[in-house]
Each structure stands twice: as C-alpha cells, then as structure tokens.
C-alpha cells in the first residue's frame, strides 16, 4: 500500500473583522466576558455576496501553487463544510467548476467542525485504495450566514474562513494514522433545525429563527474535551508514538478553555499547542487547515516534525490524524 503525504497547503479569510467591541454594540456582552470565557478577540466575516466556495477557491489556488500543481492535475476534491453554497449541488462541485479542475470527481463531507479531519481521512483512503493520486482536501465555512446575531451564546464564537491541502502518494510515510468517531445521540446539542427535510423552510421557521445554528454550549464543551483527548490518544497509538513524540498539536479552535483542558490532560507544554483562536474564533471545518497553514508559514511546524490534528463538532463527530510533516 502506498503512503500519503501533504504536498501543498493554503488558507483564506475575509478581510472584514468583527471584534468583541463591535459585538458589544450589537448584543448584551463584553470584550472581557468573551475573552475570558473563550479566548476570542475577533473573527472574520464575509460580505453578503461571498459564498463558501469563494473562500474555498482562494484557499485552493494557494494550496495548488504551494504544491506546484495545475487544477487539471487534481483527481478529486473533498470539501468539509456545514455551510455549503447550496444543499445541492455540493460545494465541491461548485469549487471544481471555479478551479477548472476538469479531471476531478467532487463531493462534500458534512461532519460539523470535524469536517476537514473527516475529509482528510476519506481522501487518504481513496488514495490508498489505489484509484486516486492527487486529491484536494478543503475545510471551508461562512458560518456567519447561519448565525443569529441576536443570540449572544453563539454569535460571539464563530467566524468565516477556508483552508485547503493537496495530498498525494508518497514513498515514505506522511500521514501516519487517522481515526474518526461519531455519536448521533448528541445531535440535538448543536444543530440547525430548519431548511432540511425534517423541517422545510416555511414562514414559521423564518419567524422563529430556525435557520440559525443552535447550541447548548455547556454540553458541547464537556464532550469536546473528552473527544479531543481520546481521539488524539487513539491516533497516536495507531501511529505507534507517544504524546512526548508530538512536536505540535493543532486542535480544533473552538474555545481556549477547551484547548487548555486538552493540553493539560495530554501533559503537553504550551509551546507544543497551536492556537489562532483569538483572531478567527471558531471557523468550524476550516479551523484546523487554517491553523496548519499558519503553523507552516510561521515555521512553528518544520520538515520532519510530528503534527497531530484533532477536531470535534456537530453530530457529535470527532477525529484525529498524526502526520510526519514533509
Ligand atoms: O466547534 C464545536 C462546537 N463549539 C464548542 O465547542 C463550544 C463549546 N462551548 C463553549 O465554548 C462555552 O460553553 C460557551 C463559550 C458557549 C459558554 O461559556 P460557559 O462558560 O459555558 O457559559 P454559560 O453558558 O454557563 O453562561 C454563563 C453566564 C450565563 O449567565 P447566568 O445564567 O450565569 O446569569 C449566560 O447567560 O454567562 C452568560 N452569557 C454571556 N454573558 C455575556 C452567555 N453568553 C454570554 C455573552 N456575554 N456572550
């Protein structure tokens, strides 16, 4: 069986900043509360005319450039998102058209904030299964489009952005392990009630704001800490390494207190855990690949390092992956 490695990465965030001070003017909150309870200072928000595929396109072009590849070299596109351009066709298909990636199959993965880890796991399997060589794996979101900016318990948390990676076959191990998990019993704690077949769009759903993301933060918080820890441990066991071997952990960027709890449970020093949460908030599927791109560009992640990705999200879903960075 061939190995799989990263060949290029890229990310994109909108220019517009929504700061805690901006939010103070919109809802009953404070910069102090948001910073101390979440670690978030600001997040990026798209303009009304920008869709998820637009951010995905920007990130993908950068990843392709980084990989020195043309869109025609890509065999397939897998996009993790909870904010697709449409319910159908998939955002991956929209992206395929924007890129002119004429030789690529394309589909979306809907796995909450674990979307990129799920997409990566699936794409790795498609390469190792033998049918594909170069795949574009994307996590892209415009969470602001499903945000209720009157709900202070959710709107302070989320932001928009996209990250993309080109992965390909390798003679030496790149992605050392990858694992996924889910617990559908947790669905009610983080979801968007309306717009699907259970509750189609109606005057009623528009009136009561059922098209917005809803979350019971406390429940999600507890499960996130448990799952981020257990999936990280599972992935490092599968890779036959120990926590001491980790050079950098890139956890899903949801809440600084979650990241700290996981770091302490794994007994990792602060400098081995990456966070850019203060600047982007929770960008759902995009959080791990944006952080990865920044970690590489800032030389926090170097050739030969062991990096671990770990994510948790709606579903509930979770997953982790261990990579020797090449
Ligand atoms: O990507 C995966 C999904 N997301 C997550 O992992 C997020 C997980 N959850 C969280 O990050 C946290 O639960 C939150 C940040 C959402 C909430 O923090 P918390 O420490 O669990 O706060 P809480 O819900 O217990 O609320 C404490 C108090 C409440 O007031 P009372 O009832 O004690 O009077 C809230 O009404 O804080 C109040 N509150 C706020 N106050 C100012 C809630 N939101 C705000 C706000 N500003 N934005």
Coordinates of C-alpha atoms and ligand atoms in Angstrom, one line a residue:
X1 CA 0.0 0.0 0.0
X2 CA 1.4 3.5 -0.9
X3 CA 1.8 6.2 1.7
X4 CA 0.1 9.6 1.6
X5 CA 1.7 13.0 2.2
X6 CA 0.8 16.7 2.1
X7 CA 2.2 18.5 -0.9
X8 CA 0.7 21.9 -0.6
X9 CA -1.5 24.0 1.8
X10 CA -3.3 27.3 1.6
X11 CA -5.8 29.3 3.5
X12 CA -8.1 32.3 3.1
X13 CA -10.0 34.5 5.5
X14 CA -12.3 37.5 4.7
X15 CA -10.9 41.0 5.3
X16 CA -13.8 42.2 7.4
X17 CA -13.1 42.0 11.1
X18 CA -15.9 41.6 13.7
X19 CA -14.3 42.5 17.0
X20 CA -15.6 41.9 20.5
X21 CA -16.0 45.7 20.7
X22 CA -18.3 45.6 17.6
X23 CA -20.3 42.8 19.3
X24 CA -20.6 44.9 22.5
X25 CA -22.6 47.4 20.3
X26 CA -24.9 44.6 18.9
X27 CA -25.7 42.4 21.9
X28 CA -25.6 42.4 25.7
X29 CA -22.0 41.2 26.1
X30 CA -18.5 42.5 26.9
X31 CA -15.0 42.1 25.5
X32 CA -13.9 41.0 28.9
X33 CA -16.6 38.2 29.1
X34 CA -15.8 36.9 25.6
X35 CA -12.0 36.9 26.1
X36 CA -12.1 35.3 29.5
X37 CA -14.7 32.6 28.6
X38 CA -13.5 31.8 25.1
X39 CA -10.1 33.4 24.3
X40 CA -11.6 35.0 21.2
X41 CA -10.8 38.7 20.4
X42 CA -12.1 39.0 16.9
X43 CA -13.4 36.9 13.9
X44 CA -13.6 37.4 10.1
X45 CA -16.9 37.8 8.4
X46 CA -17.6 37.6 4.7
X47 CA -19.5 40.3 2.7
X48 CA -23.1 39.3 1.8
X49 CA -22.3 38.3 -1.8
X50 CA -19.4 35.9 -0.8
X51 CA -20.2 32.2 -0.5
X52 CA -18.3 29.3 1.0
X53 CA -17.0 28.2 -2.4
X54 CA -15.4 31.6 -2.9
X55 CA -13.3 31.2 0.2
X56 CA -12.6 27.6 -0.7
X57 CA -11.4 28.7 -4.2
X58 CA -9.0 31.3 -2.7
X59 CA -7.5 28.7 -0.3
X60 CA -7.3 26.0 -3.0
X61 CA -5.5 28.2 -5.5
X62 CA -2.9 28.9 -2.8
X63 CA -2.6 25.2 -2.0
X64 CA -2.2 24.3 -5.7
X65 CA 0.5 26.9 -6.1
X66 CA 2.3 25.6 -3.0
X67 CA 2.1 22.1 -4.5
X68 CA 3.2 23.4 -7.9
X69 CA 0.2 21.8 -9.5
X70 CA -2.4 22.9 -12.0
X71 CA -6.1 22.3 -11.3
X72 CA -6.1 19.6 -14.1
X73 CA -3.6 17.5 -12.0
X74 CA -6.2 17.0 -9.3
X75 CA -8.1 13.7 -9.4
X76 CA -10.7 14.5 -6.8
X77 CA -12.0 17.2 -4.5
X78 CA -13.4 16.6 -1.0
X79 CA -14.9 19.6 0.9
X80 CA -15.8 19.6 4.6
X81 CA -18.4 22.2 5.3
X82 CA -21.6 22.9 7.3
X83 CA -22.3 26.0 5.3
X84 CA -22.5 24.8 1.7
X85 CA -23.4 27.2 -1.1
X86 CA -26.5 25.1 -1.7
X87 CA -27.9 21.9 -0.1
X88 CA -27.2 20.6 -3.6
X89 CA -25.1 20.6 -5.8
X90 CA -22.2 20.1 -3.5
X91 CA -19.8 23.0 -2.8
X92 CA -17.0 20.6 -4.0
X93 CA -18.7 20.6 -7.5
X94 CA -19.0 24.4 -7.4
X95 CA -15.3 24.6 -6.5
X96 CA -14.4 22.1 -9.2
X97 CA -16.0 24.4 -11.8
X98 CA -14.4 27.6 -10.3
X99 CA -11.0 25.9 -10.5
X100 CA -11.5 24.3 -13.9
X101 CA -10.4 21.0 -12.2
X102 CA -11.8 19.1 -15.1
X103 CA -10.3 15.7 -14.2
X104 CA -11.6 15.7 -10.6
X105 CA -14.6 14.0 -9.0
X106 CA -16.1 16.1 -6.3
X107 CA -18.2 15.7 -3.1
X108 CA -18.9 17.3 0.2
X109 CA -18.5 15.8 3.7
X110 CA -20.9 17.0 6.4
X111 CA -19.3 16.3 9.7
X112 CA -19.6 19.5 11.7
X113 CA -16.4 21.1 12.9
X114 CA -14.6 17.8 12.2
X115 CA -15.3 18.2 8.5
X116 CA -11.6 18.7 7.5
X117 CA -10.4 15.7 9.5
X118 CA -13.2 13.5 8.0
X119 CA -12.4 14.8 4.5
X120 CA -8.7 14.0 5.0
X121 CA -9.4 10.5 6.3
X122 CA -11.7 9.8 3.3
X123 CA -9.2 11.3 0.8
X124 CA -6.3 9.3 2.3
X125 CA -8.4 6.1 1.9
X126 CA -9.2 7.0 -1.7
X127 CA -5.5 7.3 -2.5
X128 CA -4.5 4.2 -0.6
X129 CA -7.4 2.3 -2.2
X130 CA -5.5 2.8 -5.4
X131 CA -7.8 4.8 -7.6
X132 CA -6.5 8.4 -7.0
X133 CA -3.2 10.1 -6.9
X134 CA -3.6 13.9 -6.2
X135 CA -6.6 15.0 -4.1
X136 CA -7.6 18.5 -2.9
X137 CA -9.0 18.4 0.6
X138 CA -10.8 21.5 1.8
X139 CA -12.4 22.8 5.0
X140 CA -14.4 25.9 4.2
X141 CA -17.1 27.9 6.0
X142 CA -19.2 31.0 6.0
X143 CA -20.7 30.3 9.5
X144 CA -21.8 34.0 9.7
X145 CA -24.5 33.1 7.2
X146 CA -26.2 30.8 9.7
X147 CA -25.5 32.9 12.8
X148 CA -28.2 34.6 14.8
X149 CA -26.6 37.9 15.7
X150 CA -29.2 38.3 18.5
X151 CA -28.1 35.1 20.3
X152 CA -25.1 36.1 22.5
X153 CA -24.4 32.5 23.4
X154 CA -23.4 31.5 19.8
X155 CA -22.7 34.6 17.7
X156 CA -19.6 35.6 19.7
X157 CA -17.9 32.3 18.9
X158 CA -18.0 31.7 15.1
X159 CA -16.2 33.2 12.1
X160 CA -15.6 32.5 8.4
X161 CA -12.6 31.1 6.5
X162 CA -11.2 28.3 4.5
X163 CA -8.1 26.0 4.4
X164 CA -7.1 23.6 1.6
X165 CA -4.5 20.9 1.2
X166 CA -3.2 18.9 -1.7
X167 CA -2.3 15.4 -0.7
X168 CA -0.7 12.8 -2.8
X169 CA 1.1 9.4 -2.9
X170 CA 4.4 9.1 -1.3
X171 CA 7.3 6.6 -1.0
X172 CA 7.7 7.5 2.7
X173 CA 5.1 7.8 5.4
X174 CA 3.4 11.2 5.7
X175 CA 0.0 10.7 7.2
X176 CA 0.9 8.1 9.9
X177 CA -2.6 7.5 11.2
X178 CA -6.1 8.8 11.2
X179 CA -9.2 7.9 13.1
X180 CA -12.8 9.1 13.2
X181 CA -15.8 8.7 15.6
X182 CA -19.4 9.8 16.0
X183 CA -22.2 9.8 18.5
X184 CA -25.5 10.8 16.9
X185 CA -27.2 11.0 20.3
X186 CA -25.5 14.3 20.6
X187 CA -27.2 15.8 17.5
X188 CA -29.7 17.9 19.5
X189 CA -27.0 19.9 21.3
X190 CA -25.6 21.6 18.1
X191 CA -27.7 21.8 15.0
X192 CA -29.7 23.9 12.6
X193 CA -33.3 22.9 12.9
X194 CA -34.8 24.2 9.7
X195 CA -34.1 24.0 6.0
X196 CA -33.8 20.3 5.6
X197 CA -36.4 17.5 5.1
X198 CA -37.3 17.4 8.8
X199 CA -38.4 21.0 8.9
X200 CA -38.6 22.5 5.4
X201 CA -38.5 26.3 5.1
X202 CA -41.7 28.0 5.9
X203 CA -43.0 31.4 7.1
X204 CA -43.0 29.9 10.6
X205 CA -39.4 28.7 10.5
X206 CA -38.3 32.1 9.2
X207 CA -40.2 33.9 12.0
X208 CA -38.8 31.8 14.8
X209 CA -35.2 31.8 13.5
X210 CA -34.9 28.0 13.0
X211 CA -32.5 28.6 10.1
X212 CA -29.8 29.6 12.5
X213 CA -27.2 27.5 14.3
X214 CA -28.3 26.4 17.8
X215 CA -26.1 25.1 20.5
X216 CA -26.1 24.1 24.1
X217 CA -22.6 25.3 24.9
X218 CA -22.0 23.5 28.2
X219 CA -22.9 20.1 26.9
X220 CA -20.8 20.6 23.8
X221 CA -17.9 21.8 25.9
X222 CA -17.8 18.7 28.0
X223 CA -18.0 16.3 25.1
X224 CA -15.4 18.3 23.1
X225 CA -12.8 18.0 25.8
X226 CA -13.4 14.2 26.2
X227 CA -13.4 13.5 22.5
X228 CA -10.4 15.7 21.6
X229 CA -8.4 13.9 24.2
X230 CA -9.5 10.4 23.4
X231 CA -9.2 10.8 19.6
X232 CA -5.7 12.3 19.9
X233 CA -4.6 9.3 22.1
X234 CA -6.2 6.9 19.6
X235 CA -4.4 8.4 16.7
X236 CA -1.0 8.5 18.4
X237 CA -1.5 4.9 19.4
X238 CA -2.3 3.9 15.8
X239 CA 0.8 5.8 14.7
X240 CA 2.8 3.9 17.3
X241 CA 4.1 7.1 19.0
X242 CA 3.6 8.6 22.5
X243 CA 2.5 12.2 23.5
X244 CA 6.2 13.0 24.1
X245 CA 6.8 12.5 20.3
X246 CA 4.3 15.2 19.4
X247 CA 6.1 18.4 18.1
X248 CA 2.8 20.3 17.5
X249 CA -0.8 19.7 18.3
X250 CA -3.3 21.6 16.1
X251 CA -6.6 21.2 17.9
X252 CA -10.0 22.5 16.6
X253 CA -10.2 26.1 17.6
X254 CA -13.5 26.4 19.5
X255 CA -12.7 27.7 22.9
X256 CA -9.3 28.5 24.6
X257 CA -10.6 26.7 27.8
X258 CA -11.3 23.5 25.8
X259 CA -7.8 23.7 24.2
X260 CA -6.2 24.2 27.6
X261 CA -8.1 21.3 29.2
X262 CA -7.0 19.0 26.4
X263 CA -3.4 20.2 26.6
X264 CA -3.2 19.6 30.3
X265 CA -4.8 16.1 30.0
X266 CA -2.2 15.2 27.4
X267 CA 0.5 16.8 29.5
X268 CA 1.8 18.9 26.6
X269 CA 3.7 22.1 27.2
X270 CA 2.0 25.3 25.9
X271 CA 4.6 25.8 23.1
X272 CA 3.5 22.5 21.6
X273 CA -0.1 23.5 21.1
X274 CA -1.1 25.8 18.2
X275 CA -3.8 28.4 18.6
X276 CA -5.0 31.3 16.4
X277 CA -8.5 31.3 18.0
X278 CA -8.0 34.9 19.3
X279 CA -8.0 36.2 15.7
X280 CA -10.5 34.0 13.9
X281 CA -12.9 32.4 16.5
X282 CA -14.4 29.1 15.6
X283 CA -14.3 28.6 11.8
X284 CA -15.7 25.1 12.1
X285 CA -14.3 22.8 9.3
X286 CA -11.8 25.5 8.3
X287 CA -10.2 25.8 11.7
X288 CA -7.6 23.0 11.5
X289 CA -6.4 23.7 7.9
X290 CA -6.2 27.5 8.6
X291 CA -4.1 26.8 11.7
X292 CA -2.0 24.3 9.8
X293 CA -1.2 26.8 7.1
X294 CA -0.3 29.5 9.7
X295 CA 1.9 27.0 11.6
X296 CA 3.9 26.1 8.5
X297 CA 4.2 29.8 7.3
X298 CA 5.4 30.9 10.7
X299 CA 7.8 27.9 11.0
X300 CA 6.1 26.6 14.1
X301 CA 5.9 23.4 12.0
X302 CA 9.1 22.2 10.3
X303 CA 10.1 19.3 8.0
X304 CA 10.3 16.1 9.9
X305 CA 8.1 17.3 12.8
X306 CA 5.2 15.2 14.1
X307 CA 2.0 17.2 14.0
X308 CA -1.3 16.0 15.3
X309 CA -4.7 17.3 14.1
X310 CA -7.7 16.8 16.4
X311 CA -11.3 18.0 15.9
X312 CA -14.8 17.8 17.4
X313 CA -18.1 19.0 16.2
X314 CA -21.8 18.7 15.5
X315 CA -23.1 15.2 15.2
X316 CA -21.4 14.7 17.5
X317 CA -18.3 13.9 15.4
X318 CA -14.6 13.7 16.2
X319 CA -11.4 12.7 14.6
X320 CA -7.6 12.9 14.8
X321 CA -4.7 12.4 12.5
X322 CA -0.9 12.1 13.0
X323 CA 1.3 13.4 10.3
X324 CA 5.1 13.5 9.8
X325 CA 5.5 16.8 8.0
X326 CA 7.5 16.6 4.8
Ligands
LIG1 O1 -16.9 23.6 17.5 C1 -17.5 22.8 18.4 C2 -18.7 23.5 19.0 N1 -18.5 24.5 19.9 C3 -17.9 24.5 21.1 O2 -17.1 23.6 21.3 C4 -18.3 25.5 22.1 C5 -18.5 24.8 23.4 N2 -19.0 25.7 24.5 C6 -18.4 26.9 24.9 O3 -17.4 27.3 24.4 C7 -19.0 27.5 26.1 O4 -19.9 26.7 26.7 C8 -19.6 28.9 25.8 C9 -18.5 29.9 25.5 C10 -20.6 28.8 24.7 C11 -20.3 29.4 27.0 O5 -19.4 29.5 28.2 P1 -19.9 29.0 29.6 O6 -18.8 29.2 30.5 O7 -20.3 27.6 29.4 O8 -21.0 30.0 29.9 P2 -22.5 29.6 30.3 O9 -23.3 29.1 29.1 O10 -22.5 28.8 31.6 O11 -23.1 31.0 30.7 C12 -22.6 31.7 31.9 C13 -23.3 33.0 32.0 C14 -24.8 32.9 31.8 O12 -25.4 33.8 32.7 P3 -26.1 33.4 34.1 O13 -27.1 32.3 33.7 O14 -25.0 32.8 34.9 O15 -26.7 34.6 34.6 C15 -25.0 33.3 30.4 O16 -26.3 33.9 30.2 O17 -22.9 33.9 31.0 C16 -24.0 34.4 30.3 N3 -23.5 34.6 28.9 C17 -23.0 35.7 28.4 N4 -22.6 36.8 29.1 C18 -22.1 37.8 28.3 C19 -23.6 33.7 27.9 N5 -23.1 34.2 26.7 C20 -22.7 35.5 27.1 C21 -22.1 36.5 26.3 N6 -21.8 37.6 27.0 N7 -21.8 36.4 25.0

